[in-house]
Amino acid sequence: VQLQASGGGLVQAGGSLRLSCADSGRTFSEYAMAWFRQAPGKEREFVAVISWLDGSTIYADSVKGRFTMSRDNAKNTVFLQMSSLEPEDTAVYYCAAGPRVSVYYPNYDYWGQGTQVTVSS
């Protein structure tokens, strides 16, 4: 599993961005895929996760209703569509792969390099 995250950038509050995470490995569809984020001086926090079994998703309360996670197994890619962005969403966003659905980052074995999302007020 080799994860490459992209799609970050600078956006005004209320705007939208779509993050992508591509896996160059051959076992993408066997992993739960998640997004975490880390703001300066803060702990890494869970954002969303999608199951490889049925595509079901779990979201952090702070993003529920604004962010949507999806996956395309044929393209070995997951997406995070972020809408109604707020300055509090500013962070480095990381995608991760693990053997099971979890909201805890230690349970993920593989990590992308991170992509910066900055939301201006």
PDB file of N, CA, C and O in Angstrom, residues 2-3 6 14 17 22 56 66 76 79-80 85 93-94 100 107:
ATOM      1  N   GLN A   2       0.685   2.082  -0.955  1.00  0.00           N
ATOM      2  CA  GLN A   2       1.411   3.362  -1.014  1.00  0.00           C
ATOM      3  C   GLN A   2       0.385   4.437  -1.330  1.00  0.00           C
ATOM      4  O   GLN A   2      -0.177   4.468  -2.415  1.00  0.00           O
ATOM      5  N   LEU A   3       0.179   5.329  -0.364  1.00  0.00           N
ATOM      6  CA  LEU A   3      -0.883   6.303  -0.466  1.00  0.00           C
ATOM      7  C   LEU A   3      -0.348   7.671  -0.867  1.00  0.00           C
ATOM      8  O   LEU A   3       0.673   8.127  -0.348  1.00  0.00           O
ATOM      9  N   SER A   6      -3.908  14.233  -2.378  1.00  0.00           N
ATOM     10  CA  SER A   6      -3.838  15.465  -3.164  1.00  0.00           C
ATOM     11  C   SER A   6      -5.159  16.207  -3.057  1.00  0.00           C
ATOM     12  O   SER A   6      -6.151  15.664  -2.540  1.00  0.00           O
ATOM     13  N   GLY A  14     -16.967  28.723   3.631  1.00  0.00           N
ATOM     14  CA  GLY A  14     -18.157  28.445   2.844  1.00  0.00           C
ATOM     15  C   GLY A  14     -17.880  27.735   1.544  1.00  0.00           C
ATOM     16  O   GLY A  14     -18.815  27.257   0.882  1.00  0.00           O
ATOM     17  N   LEU A  17     -13.792  21.871  -1.322  1.00  0.00           N
ATOM     18  CA  LEU A  17     -12.605  21.229  -1.872  1.00  0.00           C
ATOM     19  C   LEU A  17     -12.873  19.735  -1.937  1.00  0.00           C
ATOM     20  O   LEU A  17     -13.648  19.200  -1.138  1.00  0.00           O
ATOM     21  N   ALA A  22      -4.860   8.256  -3.604  1.00  0.00           N
ATOM     22  CA  ALA A  22      -4.664   7.130  -4.512  1.00  0.00           C
ATOM     23  C   ALA A  22      -3.679   6.139  -3.917  1.00  0.00           C
ATOM     24  O   ALA A  22      -2.680   6.527  -3.301  1.00  0.00           O
ATOM     25  N   SER A  56     -19.803   1.524   3.708  1.00  0.00           N
ATOM     26  CA  SER A  56     -20.435   2.347   4.745  1.00  0.00           C
ATOM     27  C   SER A  56     -19.411   3.325   5.318  1.00  0.00           C
ATOM     28  O   SER A  56     -18.202   3.063   5.289  1.00  0.00           O
ATOM     29  N   ARG A  66     -21.343  17.951   6.227  1.00  0.00           N
ATOM     30  CA  ARG A  66     -20.569  18.858   5.365  1.00  0.00           C
ATOM     31  C   ARG A  66     -19.569  18.090   4.491  1.00  0.00           C
ATOM     32  O   ARG A  66     -19.268  18.521   3.374  1.00  0.00           O
ATOM     33  N   ASN A  76      -8.587   2.488  -7.257  1.00  0.00           N
ATOM     34  CA  ASN A  76      -7.760   2.502  -6.045  1.00  0.00           C
ATOM     35  C   ASN A  76      -7.678   3.904  -5.440  1.00  0.00           C
ATOM     36  O   ASN A  76      -6.602   4.358  -5.033  1.00  0.00           O
ATOM     37  N   PHE A  79     -12.043   9.517  -1.922  1.00  0.00           N
ATOM     38  CA  PHE A  79     -12.272  10.946  -2.047  1.00  0.00           C
ATOM     39  C   PHE A  79     -12.880  11.480  -0.757  1.00  0.00           C
ATOM     40  O   PHE A  79     -13.590  10.773  -0.054  1.00  0.00           O
ATOM     41  N   LEU A  80     -12.597  12.737  -0.488  1.00  0.00           N
ATOM     42  CA  LEU A  80     -13.258  13.434   0.595  1.00  0.00           C
ATOM     43  C   LEU A  80     -13.782  14.749   0.026  1.00  0.00           C
ATOM     44  O   LEU A  80     -12.998  15.665  -0.225  1.00  0.00           O
ATOM     45  N   LEU A  85     -16.937  24.786   4.105  1.00  0.00           N
ATOM     46  CA  LEU A  85     -15.713  24.767   4.898  1.00  0.00           C
ATOM     47  C   LEU A  85     -15.648  25.955   5.847  1.00  0.00           C
ATOM     48  O   LEU A  85     -16.120  27.059   5.532  1.00  0.00           O
ATOM     49  N   TYR A  93      -4.371  17.291   6.049  1.00  0.00           N
ATOM     50  CA  TYR A  93      -5.254  16.132   5.958  1.00  0.00           C
ATOM     51  C   TYR A  93      -4.462  14.925   5.477  1.00  0.00           C
ATOM     52  O   TYR A  93      -3.740  15.006   4.470  1.00  0.00           O
ATOM     53  N   TYR A  94      -4.614  13.833   6.201  1.00  0.00           N
ATOM     54  CA  TYR A  94      -3.904  12.600   5.886  1.00  0.00           C
ATOM     55  C   TYR A  94      -4.894  11.493   5.561  1.00  0.00           C
ATOM     56  O   TYR A  94      -5.898  11.333   6.256  1.00  0.00           O
ATOM     57  N   ARG A 100      -9.222  -2.641   9.503  1.00  0.00           N
ATOM     58  CA  ARG A 100     -10.617  -2.589   9.964  1.00  0.00           C
ATOM     59  C   ARG A 100     -11.033  -1.143  10.162  1.00  0.00           C
ATOM     60  O   ARG A 100     -10.192  -0.248  10.318  1.00  0.00           O
ATOM     61  N   ASN A 107      -4.662   2.544  14.826  1.00  0.00           N
ATOM     62  CA  ASN A 107      -5.137   1.317  14.191  1.00  0.00           C
ATOM     63  C   ASN A 107      -4.893   1.298  12.687  1.00  0.00           C
ATOM     64  O   ASN A 107      -5.278   0.332  12.024  1.00  0.00           O
TER      65      ASN A 107
END
